[in-house]
Amino acid sequence: IFLSLTLFSLSRKKMNLKSERRGIHVDQSELLCKKGCGYYGNPAWQGFCSKCWREEYHKARQKQIQEDWELAERLQREEEEAYASSQSTQGAQSLTFSKFEEKKTNEKTRKVTTVKKFFTASSRTGAKKAEIQEAKAPSPSINRQASIETDRVSKEFIEFLKTYHKPGQDIYKQCKLFLDTMNHKRDLSIEEQSECAQDFYQNVADKLQTRWKVSPEKVEKAMDQIEKYIMTRQYKYVFCPETTDDEKKDLAVQKRIRALHWVTPQMLCVPVNEEIPEVSDMVVKAITDIIEMDSKRVPRDKLACITKCSKHIFNAIKITKNEPASADDFLPTLIYIVLKGNPPRLQSNIQYITRFCNPSRLMTGEDGYYFTNLCCAVAFIEKLDAQSLNLSQEDFDRFMTGQTSPKKQESDSFSPDVCLGVKQMYKNLDLLSQLNERQERIVNEAKKLEKDLIDWTDGITKEVQDIVEKYPLEIKPKNQALAAIDSENVENDKLPPPLQPQVYAG
């Protein structure tokens, strides 16, 4: 019985730990590219890394182009067949041919209009965009500030390229050509502009390594400066453009985070004690860094804010637990920081980094790891439910609608003058009370288990007795052993005597 109780209590502890982690735990293998290349994936790329996503994108694009060509050839073939048949019956079917020509003309006009709409903006759309841009036009002071920052970045870029000598001149020419090309491609979708930027990064990096034989360290520094130069100039055109639903997603995430204001660190199993002054400072710094991400213009700078925020989180966990933080501790704490900070334009910043950051930074390294965790945290917040927080659906619905809020901790009702020792004492008493309740539940369930075992034993014994009474066992006498044929058998006189040898005289 003691062994059964021990196994029972251990199984309950494992179930409790499993239930606490089931909504937040993310296996680190899930952060990698689902194609198995070893790089970090991204929800915006459907779980692929930048390289694999571009390969899949090109395959889908080539397939679509092939289908369009086949459709165009089929339509042309049908038109030629219809035209040939109409020529043979021109006299008898003049009315039908005129209708066919009218239909053909309308079809061509519709195709031309569709193509024009696809590649060029209509006057109505252009007027609407102009109204939106005029309504969203920044103030002259903001324009001056952006111009000053652009000039400063340009000067820094030129000074940096001087250290590269001849390769620097080539890099500068390619950057200017890329910016001119992007200015003429404003009507393209944001995905196509992102594809152009990614191709440009790849071509410049390949040329530096193969043609100019630049070391990998200098290539990485050059790519950082190139990204800073071109994205500072392109920021106002490609960050949260009105042609996308980025702004709509931002508002949805902000509304969702506001609705989850009642979520406590205990619900997320966050291993951070904010009553420790050093931990509280780390939490404030982490929130400041994640909010500051929106003020940066370069994708690399935004990634740097995410990395600093993550390092503050790791330090806060380390101080609280007096041991290095694990990945299972980091993700719940990052979710808590996002809920508490509610960063502005969170989805727009994530999409901007995904589209225009140097892909090598998102695929490997600590920047890519922290950015992938942030994407997982946002996805978790969007799908957070009662089961993830170990709550009943009824309580979750009441908290979300604002009808009630979770019970505050006892320390929240203390006055500021109460010392930390008294607060800790009451916390310990509360913890002991909870442990006592759990112990009582375990003892009651153990007694119930013991009673069930006794009842089961009695039931089995009674069933065996009933079967024995219903089908009694009859013991038959033991059968006597058979005697050999040639042995002396006095009991069977009816048997003939054994044969005796006879002697005959010859």
Short mmCIF file of C-alpha atoms in Angstrom, two decimals:
data_model
loop_
_atom_site.label_atom_id
_atom_site.label_comp_id
_atom_site.label_asym_id
_atom_site.label_seq_id
_atom_site.Cartn_x
_atom_site.Cartn_y
_atom_site.Cartn_z
CA ILE A 1 0.00 0.00 0.00
CA PHE A 2 2.83 2.38 0.83
CA LEU A 3 4.38 1.77 -2.61
CA SER A 4 1.04 2.41 -4.28
CA LEU A 5 0.62 5.69 -2.41
CA THR A 6 4.13 6.79 -3.34
CA LEU A 7 3.60 6.04 -7.02
CA PHE A 8 0.23 7.78 -6.89
CA SER A 9 1.68 10.98 -5.40
CA LEU A 10 4.55 11.00 -7.92
CA SER A 11 2.16 10.58 -10.82
CA ARG A 12 0.06 13.48 -9.56
CA LYS A 13 3.15 15.69 -9.30
CA LYS A 14 4.14 14.82 -12.86
CA MET A 15 0.61 15.55 -14.08
CA ASN A 16 0.61 18.90 -12.28
CA LEU A 17 3.97 19.87 -13.78
CA LYS A 18 2.80 18.77 -17.21
CA SER A 19 -0.41 20.79 -16.90
CA GLU A 20 1.51 23.84 -15.81
CA ARG A 21 3.77 23.68 -18.88
CA ARG A 22 1.38 22.40 -21.53
CA GLY A 23 0.22 25.83 -22.75
CA ILE A 24 3.56 27.67 -22.81
CA HIS A 25 6.31 25.14 -23.39
CA VAL A 26 7.75 25.20 -26.92
CA ASP A 27 10.32 22.63 -27.94
CA GLN A 28 13.43 24.31 -29.27
CA SER A 29 13.31 22.09 -32.35
CA GLU A 30 10.05 23.84 -33.26
CA LEU A 31 11.98 27.11 -33.66
CA LEU A 32 14.05 25.66 -36.49
CA CYS A 33 13.15 25.57 -40.17
CA LYS A 34 10.60 22.83 -40.81
CA LYS A 35 12.55 21.76 -43.88
CA GLY A 36 15.36 20.54 -41.61
CA CYS A 37 18.16 22.79 -42.86
CA GLY A 38 19.20 23.75 -39.30
CA TYR A 39 18.42 27.48 -39.53
CA TYR A 40 15.75 29.31 -37.54
CA GLY A 41 12.30 29.43 -39.08
CA ASN A 42 9.74 32.20 -38.97
CA PRO A 43 5.91 32.17 -38.77
CA ALA A 44 5.82 34.85 -41.46
CA TRP A 45 7.61 32.40 -43.77
CA GLN A 46 5.24 29.54 -42.82
CA GLY A 47 7.90 27.94 -40.62
CA PHE A 48 10.70 28.06 -43.22
CA CYS A 49 13.98 29.93 -42.91
CA SER A 50 14.75 32.78 -45.30
CA LYS A 51 16.64 30.58 -47.74
CA CYS A 52 14.08 27.76 -47.90
CA TRP A 53 11.20 30.23 -48.05
CA ARG A 54 12.69 31.93 -51.09
CA GLU A 55 13.13 28.56 -52.77
CA GLU A 56 9.50 27.67 -52.10
CA TYR A 57 8.41 31.13 -53.23
CA HIS A 58 10.31 30.81 -56.51
CA LYS A 59 8.83 27.37 -57.13
CA ALA A 60 5.30 28.66 -56.57
CA ARG A 61 6.03 31.67 -58.72
CA GLN A 62 7.39 29.59 -61.60
CA LYS A 63 4.40 27.29 -61.36
CA GLN A 64 2.03 30.26 -61.53
CA ILE A 65 3.86 31.69 -64.54
CA GLN A 66 3.67 28.32 -66.30
CA GLU A 67 -0.06 28.09 -65.61
CA ASP A 68 -0.57 31.62 -66.92
CA TRP A 69 1.31 30.78 -70.11
CA GLU A 70 -0.77 27.64 -70.64
CA LEU A 71 -3.96 29.59 -70.07
CA ALA A 72 -2.90 32.27 -72.54
CA GLU A 73 -2.01 29.69 -75.20
CA ARG A 74 -5.32 27.91 -74.72
CA LEU A 75 -7.29 31.14 -75.05
CA GLN A 76 -5.36 32.10 -78.15
CA ARG A 77 -5.94 28.66 -79.69
CA GLU A 78 -9.66 28.86 -78.96
CA GLU A 79 -9.86 32.31 -80.53
CA GLU A 80 -8.05 31.14 -83.66
CA GLU A 81 -10.33 28.11 -84.03
CA ALA A 82 -13.41 30.26 -83.52
CA TYR A 83 -12.14 32.81 -86.03
CA ALA A 84 -11.42 30.09 -88.64
CA SER A 85 -14.86 28.56 -88.25
CA SER A 86 -16.49 31.97 -88.50
CA GLN A 87 -14.62 32.70 -91.75
CA SER A 88 -15.96 29.48 -93.35
CA THR A 89 -19.55 30.39 -92.49
CA GLN A 90 -19.25 34.15 -92.85
CA GLY A 91 -22.21 34.52 -95.24
CA ALA A 92 -24.60 32.32 -93.31
CA GLN A 93 -23.57 33.39 -89.81
CA SER A 94 -22.74 37.07 -90.13
CA LEU A 95 -24.78 37.87 -87.05
CA THR A 96 -23.05 35.19 -85.00
CA PHE A 97 -19.62 36.35 -86.18
CA SER A 98 -20.40 39.95 -85.25
CA LYS A 99 -21.37 38.78 -81.76
CA PHE A 100 -18.15 36.77 -81.55
CA GLU A 101 -16.11 39.83 -82.59
CA GLU A 102 -17.90 41.91 -80.00
CA LYS A 103 -17.21 39.28 -77.36
CA LYS A 104 -13.58 39.03 -78.47
CA THR A 105 -13.15 42.81 -78.29
CA ASN A 106 -14.71 42.94 -74.82
CA GLU A 107 -12.48 40.09 -73.65
CA LYS A 108 -9.34 41.82 -74.91
CA THR A 109 -10.43 45.11 -73.36
CA ARG A 110 -11.04 43.35 -70.06
CA LYS A 111 -7.62 41.66 -70.17
CA VAL A 112 -5.85 44.91 -70.96
CA THR A 113 -7.68 46.68 -68.16
CA THR A 114 -6.83 43.88 -65.74
CA VAL A 115 -3.16 43.99 -66.69
CA LYS A 116 -3.08 47.77 -66.32
CA LYS A 117 -4.72 47.51 -62.93
CA PHE A 118 -2.16 44.91 -61.90
CA PHE A 119 0.95 46.80 -62.98
CA THR A 120 -0.18 50.43 -62.61
CA ALA A 121 -2.31 52.18 -60.05
CA SER A 122 -5.63 53.57 -61.23
CA SER A 123 -6.47 57.24 -60.98
CA ARG A 124 -8.94 56.55 -58.24
CA THR A 125 -6.42 54.51 -56.27
CA GLY A 126 -3.78 57.13 -56.89
CA ALA A 127 -6.08 59.86 -55.68
CA LYS A 128 -6.94 57.80 -52.62
CA LYS A 129 -3.26 57.16 -51.91
CA ALA A 130 -2.55 60.84 -52.31
CA GLU A 131 -5.30 61.66 -49.81
CA ILE A 132 -3.94 59.08 -47.37
CA GLN A 133 -0.39 60.34 -47.76
CA GLU A 134 -1.57 63.91 -47.35
CA ALA A 135 -3.54 62.96 -44.25
CA LYS A 136 -0.57 61.02 -42.86
CA ALA A 137 2.03 63.54 -43.93
CA PRO A 138 4.42 64.19 -41.05
CA SER A 139 5.07 67.62 -39.71
CA PRO A 140 7.96 69.73 -41.10
CA SER A 141 9.95 69.12 -37.92
CA ILE A 142 9.73 65.34 -38.42
CA ASN A 143 10.74 65.73 -42.07
CA ARG A 144 13.73 67.83 -41.05
CA GLN A 145 14.69 65.28 -38.42
CA ALA A 146 14.45 62.44 -40.98
CA SER A 147 16.50 64.45 -43.46
CA ILE A 148 19.18 65.13 -40.84
CA GLU A 149 19.34 61.46 -39.92
CA THR A 150 19.53 60.44 -43.59
CA ASP A 151 22.41 62.86 -44.22
CA ARG A 152 24.24 61.63 -41.16
CA VAL A 153 23.86 57.98 -42.18
CA SER A 154 25.01 58.80 -45.73
CA LYS A 155 28.17 60.49 -44.47
CA GLU A 156 28.92 57.60 -42.14
CA PHE A 157 28.41 55.14 -45.00
CA ILE A 158 30.80 57.00 -47.31
CA GLU A 159 33.44 57.21 -44.58
CA PHE A 160 33.05 53.49 -43.93
CA LEU A 161 33.44 52.57 -47.61
CA LYS A 162 36.72 54.48 -47.81
CA THR A 163 38.32 51.69 -45.76
CA TYR A 164 37.36 49.19 -48.47
CA HIS A 165 39.03 51.20 -51.30
CA LYS A 166 38.00 49.79 -54.72
CA PRO A 167 35.31 47.38 -53.42
CA GLY A 168 33.83 50.34 -51.54
CA GLN A 169 33.33 52.27 -54.81
CA ASP A 170 31.58 49.29 -56.35
CA ILE A 171 29.36 48.88 -53.27
CA TYR A 172 28.36 52.53 -53.36
CA LYS A 173 27.43 52.33 -57.06
CA GLN A 174 25.31 49.24 -56.49
CA CYS A 175 23.52 50.85 -53.55
CA LYS A 176 22.71 53.97 -55.57
CA LEU A 177 21.46 51.80 -58.43
CA PHE A 178 19.32 49.77 -56.04
CA LEU A 179 17.76 52.90 -54.52
CA ASP A 180 16.96 54.28 -57.98
CA THR A 181 15.40 50.96 -58.94
CA MET A 182 13.28 50.87 -55.78
CA ASN A 183 12.08 54.41 -56.46
CA HIS A 184 10.72 53.23 -59.81
CA LYS A 185 9.06 50.18 -58.21
CA ARG A 186 6.79 51.91 -55.75
CA ASP A 187 3.74 50.33 -57.38
CA LEU A 188 4.97 46.79 -56.68
CA SER A 189 3.61 44.85 -53.74
CA ILE A 190 5.57 44.86 -50.50
CA GLU A 191 6.43 41.18 -51.00
CA GLU A 192 8.00 41.94 -54.39
CA GLN A 193 9.95 44.86 -52.93
CA SER A 194 11.13 42.58 -50.14
CA GLU A 195 12.25 40.03 -52.73
CA CYS A 196 14.26 42.74 -54.52
CA ALA A 197 15.96 43.72 -51.26
CA GLN A 198 16.81 40.11 -50.38
CA ASP A 199 18.25 39.54 -53.87
CA PHE A 200 20.33 42.69 -53.51
CA TYR A 201 21.75 41.55 -50.14
CA GLN A 202 22.64 38.16 -51.58
CA ASN A 203 24.27 39.55 -54.74
CA VAL A 204 26.41 42.07 -52.85
CA ALA A 205 27.55 39.48 -50.30
CA ASP A 206 28.43 36.98 -53.04
CA LYS A 207 30.36 39.60 -55.01
CA LEU A 208 32.35 40.67 -51.94
CA GLN A 209 33.33 37.07 -51.18
CA THR A 210 33.99 35.77 -54.71
CA ARG A 211 35.12 38.78 -56.72
CA TRP A 212 36.84 40.97 -54.13
CA LYS A 213 37.93 38.16 -51.76
CA VAL A 214 36.81 40.04 -48.66
CA SER A 215 37.02 38.18 -45.34
CA PRO A 216 33.75 36.99 -43.75
CA GLU A 217 34.13 39.42 -40.82
CA LYS A 218 34.47 42.41 -43.14
CA VAL A 219 31.59 41.13 -45.30
CA GLU A 220 29.33 41.05 -42.24
CA LYS A 221 30.31 44.61 -41.26
CA ALA A 222 29.78 45.81 -44.82
CA MET A 223 26.34 44.21 -45.02
CA ASP A 224 25.33 45.87 -41.74
CA GLN A 225 26.33 49.27 -43.09
CA ILE A 226 24.62 48.63 -46.43
CA GLU A 227 21.40 47.66 -44.68
CA LYS A 228 21.60 50.76 -42.49
CA TYR A 229 22.17 53.04 -45.49
CA ILE A 230 19.44 51.76 -47.82
CA MET A 231 16.77 51.08 -45.17
CA THR A 232 17.17 54.51 -43.59
CA ARG A 233 16.22 55.95 -46.98
CA GLN A 234 13.48 53.40 -47.72
CA TYR A 235 11.94 53.31 -44.24
CA LYS A 236 9.03 55.68 -44.83
CA TYR A 237 8.01 53.82 -48.00
CA VAL A 238 8.22 50.20 -46.83
CA PHE A 239 7.35 50.33 -43.12
CA CYS A 240 3.65 49.59 -42.58
CA PRO A 241 2.55 50.62 -46.09
CA GLU A 242 -1.14 51.30 -46.65
CA THR A 243 -1.27 48.53 -49.28
CA THR A 244 -0.93 45.88 -46.52
CA ASP A 245 -2.98 44.94 -43.48
CA ASP A 246 -0.08 45.55 -41.06
CA GLU A 247 -1.89 48.38 -39.31
CA LYS A 248 -4.99 46.24 -38.89
CA LYS A 249 -2.90 43.50 -37.31
CA ASP A 250 -1.26 46.05 -34.98
CA LEU A 251 -4.65 47.21 -33.70
CA ALA A 252 -5.82 43.62 -33.25
CA VAL A 253 -2.73 42.68 -31.22
CA GLN A 254 -2.98 45.82 -29.07
CA LYS A 255 -6.66 45.12 -28.40
CA ARG A 256 -5.84 41.53 -27.52
CA ILE A 257 -3.08 42.54 -25.09
CA ARG A 258 -5.34 45.10 -23.41
CA ALA A 259 -7.98 42.42 -22.94
CA LEU A 260 -5.36 40.21 -21.25
CA HIS A 261 -4.28 42.83 -18.71
CA TRP A 262 -5.44 40.56 -15.88
CA VAL A 263 -2.93 37.78 -16.63
CA THR A 264 -0.53 37.36 -13.72
CA PRO A 265 3.03 35.96 -13.71
CA GLN A 266 1.79 32.98 -11.70
CA MET A 267 -0.63 32.00 -14.49
CA LEU A 268 2.23 31.97 -16.99
CA CYS A 269 4.61 30.19 -14.57
CA VAL A 270 7.04 33.12 -14.85
CA PRO A 271 10.09 32.44 -12.63
CA VAL A 272 10.66 36.13 -11.83
CA ASN A 273 10.27 37.80 -8.43
CA GLU A 274 9.72 41.51 -9.05
CA GLU A 275 9.90 42.29 -5.34
CA ILE A 276 13.67 41.93 -5.59
CA PRO A 277 14.90 45.44 -6.56
CA GLU A 278 17.47 44.17 -9.08
CA VAL A 279 14.89 41.95 -10.77
CA SER A 280 12.39 44.78 -10.91
CA ASP A 281 14.98 47.00 -12.62
CA MET A 282 15.69 44.26 -15.16
CA VAL A 283 11.99 43.92 -15.94
CA VAL A 284 11.66 47.68 -16.46
CA LYS A 285 14.70 47.70 -18.76
CA ALA A 286 13.32 44.77 -20.76
CA ILE A 287 9.99 46.56 -21.25
CA THR A 288 11.81 49.77 -22.24
CA ASP A 289 13.89 47.92 -24.84
CA ILE A 290 10.92 46.18 -26.45
CA ILE A 291 9.04 49.51 -26.64
CA GLU A 292 12.11 51.33 -28.00
CA MET A 293 12.16 48.94 -30.97
CA ASP A 294 9.48 51.03 -32.70
CA SER A 295 11.66 54.15 -32.69
CA LYS A 296 14.43 52.54 -34.75
CA ARG A 297 14.53 52.76 -38.54
CA VAL A 298 17.03 50.01 -39.40
CA PRO A 299 16.04 46.32 -39.06
CA ARG A 300 19.35 45.52 -37.38
CA ASP A 301 18.72 48.19 -34.73
CA LYS A 302 15.27 46.78 -34.07
CA LEU A 303 16.81 43.33 -33.66
CA ALA A 304 19.34 44.80 -31.23
CA CYS A 305 16.45 46.06 -29.06
CA ILE A 306 14.94 42.56 -29.00
CA THR A 307 18.31 41.07 -28.06
CA LYS A 308 18.86 43.56 -25.21
CA CYS A 309 15.34 42.89 -23.93
CA SER A 310 15.99 39.14 -23.97
CA LYS A 311 19.29 39.46 -22.11
CA HIS A 312 17.61 41.51 -19.38
CA ILE A 313 15.02 38.72 -19.08
CA PHE A 314 17.73 36.09 -18.68
CA ASN A 315 19.44 38.21 -15.99
CA ALA A 316 16.16 38.65 -14.11
CA ILE A 317 15.54 34.90 -14.11
CA LYS A 318 19.12 34.18 -13.05
CA ILE A 319 18.90 36.57 -10.08
CA THR A 320 15.55 35.13 -8.99
CA LYS A 321 16.54 31.45 -9.23
CA ASN A 322 20.25 31.82 -8.40
CA GLU A 323 21.02 29.67 -11.42
CA PRO A 324 21.21 30.12 -15.20
CA ALA A 325 17.86 30.42 -16.95
CA SER A 326 16.60 27.73 -19.30
CA ALA A 327 14.65 28.07 -22.54
CA ASP A 328 11.47 26.89 -20.77
CA ASP A 329 11.83 29.81 -18.34
CA PHE A 330 12.64 32.38 -21.02
CA LEU A 331 9.59 32.08 -23.28
CA PRO A 332 6.92 32.52 -20.55
CA THR A 333 8.81 35.53 -19.21
CA LEU A 334 9.05 37.05 -22.70
CA ILE A 335 5.28 36.60 -23.09
CA TYR A 336 4.78 38.36 -19.75
CA ILE A 337 7.04 41.25 -20.81
CA VAL A 338 5.10 41.69 -24.06
CA LEU A 339 1.78 41.63 -22.20
CA LYS A 340 3.02 44.12 -19.65
CA GLY A 341 4.71 46.47 -22.14
CA ASN A 342 2.22 46.25 -25.05
CA PRO A 343 4.79 47.49 -27.60
CA PRO A 344 3.43 49.85 -30.27
CA ARG A 345 3.07 48.58 -33.84
CA LEU A 346 4.37 45.18 -32.82
CA GLN A 347 3.22 43.29 -35.92
CA SER A 348 4.47 46.03 -38.26
CA ASN A 349 7.92 45.88 -36.69
CA ILE A 350 8.01 42.09 -36.95
CA GLN A 351 6.92 42.20 -40.60
CA TYR A 352 9.43 44.95 -41.38
CA ILE A 353 12.30 42.95 -39.88
CA THR A 354 11.16 39.81 -41.69
CA ARG A 355 10.95 41.53 -45.06
CA PHE A 356 14.01 43.78 -45.12
CA CYS A 357 16.56 42.49 -42.61
CA ASN A 358 19.73 40.83 -43.80
CA PRO A 359 18.57 37.17 -43.93
CA SER A 360 21.77 35.81 -42.40
CA ARG A 361 20.91 37.53 -39.10
CA LEU A 362 17.49 35.91 -38.88
CA MET A 363 18.71 32.43 -39.80
CA THR A 364 21.49 32.02 -37.23
CA GLY A 365 22.97 33.62 -34.13
CA GLU A 366 21.42 35.01 -30.98
CA ASP A 367 19.53 37.72 -32.91
CA GLY A 368 17.73 35.07 -34.94
CA TYR A 369 17.01 32.98 -31.85
CA TYR A 370 15.53 35.87 -29.86
CA PHE A 371 13.53 37.13 -32.84
CA THR A 372 12.05 33.66 -33.43
CA ASN A 373 11.06 33.47 -29.75
CA LEU A 374 9.37 36.87 -30.02
CA CYS A 375 7.35 35.65 -33.00
CA CYS A 376 6.35 32.56 -30.97
CA ALA A 377 5.37 34.79 -28.04
CA VAL A 378 3.10 36.94 -30.22
CA ALA A 379 1.55 33.83 -31.79
CA PHE A 380 0.92 32.43 -28.29
CA ILE A 381 -0.76 35.66 -27.17
CA GLU A 382 -3.03 35.64 -30.21
CA LYS A 383 -4.14 32.05 -29.47
CA LEU A 384 -4.06 32.18 -25.66
CA ASP A 385 -7.02 30.35 -24.11
CA ALA A 386 -8.24 29.01 -20.78
CA GLN A 387 -6.33 25.74 -21.10
CA SER A 388 -3.04 27.59 -21.64
CA LEU A 389 -3.49 29.39 -18.31
CA ASN A 390 -4.88 26.34 -16.45
CA LEU A 391 -8.21 28.10 -15.93
CA SER A 392 -11.77 27.00 -16.43
CA GLN A 393 -13.52 28.35 -19.50
CA GLU A 394 -16.04 30.12 -17.29
CA ASP A 395 -13.36 32.00 -15.33
CA PHE A 396 -11.46 32.83 -18.53
CA ASP A 397 -14.58 34.32 -20.13
CA ARG A 398 -15.34 36.39 -17.02
CA PHE A 399 -11.78 37.75 -16.91
CA MET A 400 -11.81 38.59 -20.63
CA THR A 401 -15.14 40.45 -20.42
CA GLY A 402 -14.04 42.36 -17.31
CA GLN A 403 -16.80 40.99 -15.08
CA THR A 404 -14.23 40.04 -12.46
CA SER A 405 -10.47 39.84 -11.96
CA PRO A 406 -8.16 37.27 -10.38
CA LYS A 407 -7.65 37.43 -6.64
CA LYS A 408 -4.81 39.70 -5.69
CA GLN A 409 -1.92 38.41 -3.68
CA GLU A 410 -1.95 39.10 0.04
CA SER A 411 1.12 41.27 -0.28
CA ASP A 412 -0.83 43.69 -2.49
CA SER A 413 -3.03 44.69 0.46
CA PHE A 414 -0.06 45.64 2.63
CA SER A 415 0.84 49.25 3.18
CA PRO A 416 4.14 50.51 1.79
CA ASP A 417 5.56 50.84 5.32
CA VAL A 418 5.46 47.09 6.01
CA CYS A 419 8.90 45.51 5.82
CA LEU A 420 9.76 42.77 3.36
CA GLY A 421 10.22 40.26 6.18
CA VAL A 422 6.58 40.52 7.26
CA LYS A 423 5.40 40.20 3.65
CA GLN A 424 7.58 37.14 3.18
CA MET A 425 6.27 35.64 6.41
CA TYR A 426 2.65 35.97 5.28
CA LYS A 427 3.58 34.56 1.90
CA ASN A 428 5.16 31.57 3.59
CA LEU A 429 2.06 31.09 5.75
CA ASP A 430 -0.11 31.21 2.67
CA LEU A 431 2.16 28.70 0.96
CA LEU A 432 2.02 26.41 3.99
CA SER A 433 -1.76 26.65 3.97
CA GLN A 434 -1.84 25.64 0.31
CA LEU A 435 0.55 22.76 0.98
CA ASN A 436 -1.63 21.63 3.91
CA GLU A 437 -4.70 21.59 1.66
CA ARG A 438 -2.83 19.59 -0.95
CA GLN A 439 -1.60 17.18 1.73
CA GLU A 440 -5.14 16.67 2.99
CA ARG A 441 -6.36 15.98 -0.54
CA ILE A 442 -3.57 13.46 -1.06
CA VAL A 443 -4.32 11.71 2.26
CA ASN A 444 -8.04 11.52 1.48
CA GLU A 445 -7.36 10.15 -1.96
CA ALA A 446 -4.85 7.68 -0.51
CA LYS A 447 -7.46 6.46 1.96
CA LYS A 448 -9.94 6.13 -0.85
CA LEU A 449 -7.38 4.16 -2.85
CA GLU A 450 -6.74 1.88 0.14
CA LYS A 451 -10.48 1.28 0.56
CA ASP A 452 -10.80 0.51 -3.14
CA LEU A 453 -7.97 -2.03 -2.90
CA ILE A 454 -9.61 -3.73 0.11
CA ASP A 455 -12.99 -3.80 -1.60
CA TRP A 456 -11.39 -5.22 -4.72
CA THR A 457 -9.68 -7.99 -2.69
CA ASP A 458 -12.92 -8.88 -0.90
CA GLY A 459 -14.79 -8.91 -4.16
CA ILE A 460 -12.31 -11.25 -5.81
CA THR A 461 -12.40 -13.60 -2.75
CA LYS A 462 -16.20 -13.73 -2.80
CA GLU A 463 -16.26 -14.45 -6.53
CA VAL A 464 -13.80 -17.33 -6.07
CA GLN A 465 -15.89 -18.80 -3.23
CA ASP A 466 -19.08 -18.60 -5.29
CA ILE A 467 -17.42 -20.43 -8.17
CA VAL A 468 -16.08 -23.15 -5.86
CA GLU A 469 -19.52 -23.67 -4.33
CA LYS A 470 -21.22 -23.77 -7.71
CA TYR A 471 -18.70 -26.13 -9.27
CA PRO A 472 -17.37 -28.39 -6.42
CA LEU A 473 -14.19 -30.35 -6.94
CA GLU A 474 -14.62 -34.16 -7.00
CA ILE A 475 -11.52 -36.17 -6.09
CA LYS A 476 -11.55 -39.67 -7.71
CA PRO A 477 -9.53 -42.67 -6.29
CA LYS A 478 -6.23 -43.42 -7.82
CA ASN A 479 -6.25 -46.04 -10.58
CA GLN A 480 -4.20 -49.27 -9.93
CA ALA A 481 -1.19 -49.87 -12.09
CA LEU A 482 -1.42 -52.54 -14.81
CA ALA A 483 0.61 -55.71 -14.30
CA ALA A 484 2.99 -57.12 -16.89
CA ILE A 485 1.80 -60.05 -19.01
CA ASP A 486 4.59 -62.45 -17.97
CA SER A 487 4.42 -61.70 -14.25
CA GLU A 488 2.71 -63.90 -11.68
CA ASN A 489 -0.80 -62.61 -11.42
CA VAL A 490 -2.79 -64.51 -8.82
CA GLU A 491 -5.78 -62.18 -9.05
CA ASN A 492 -6.56 -63.07 -12.67
CA ASP A 493 -6.92 -66.86 -12.69
CA LYS A 494 -8.76 -66.85 -15.95
CA LEU A 495 -5.64 -66.01 -17.85
CA PRO A 496 -3.89 -69.00 -19.42
CA PRO A 497 -0.58 -70.15 -17.90
CA PRO A 498 2.57 -69.01 -19.50
CA LEU A 499 4.10 -71.12 -22.24
CA GLN A 500 6.74 -73.64 -21.19
CA PRO A 501 9.55 -74.77 -23.45
CA GLN A 502 9.21 -78.33 -24.75
CA VAL A 503 12.09 -80.72 -25.48
CA TYR A 504 11.75 -83.17 -28.39
CA ALA A 505 14.10 -86.12 -29.10
CA GLY A 506 15.59 -85.98 -32.48
#
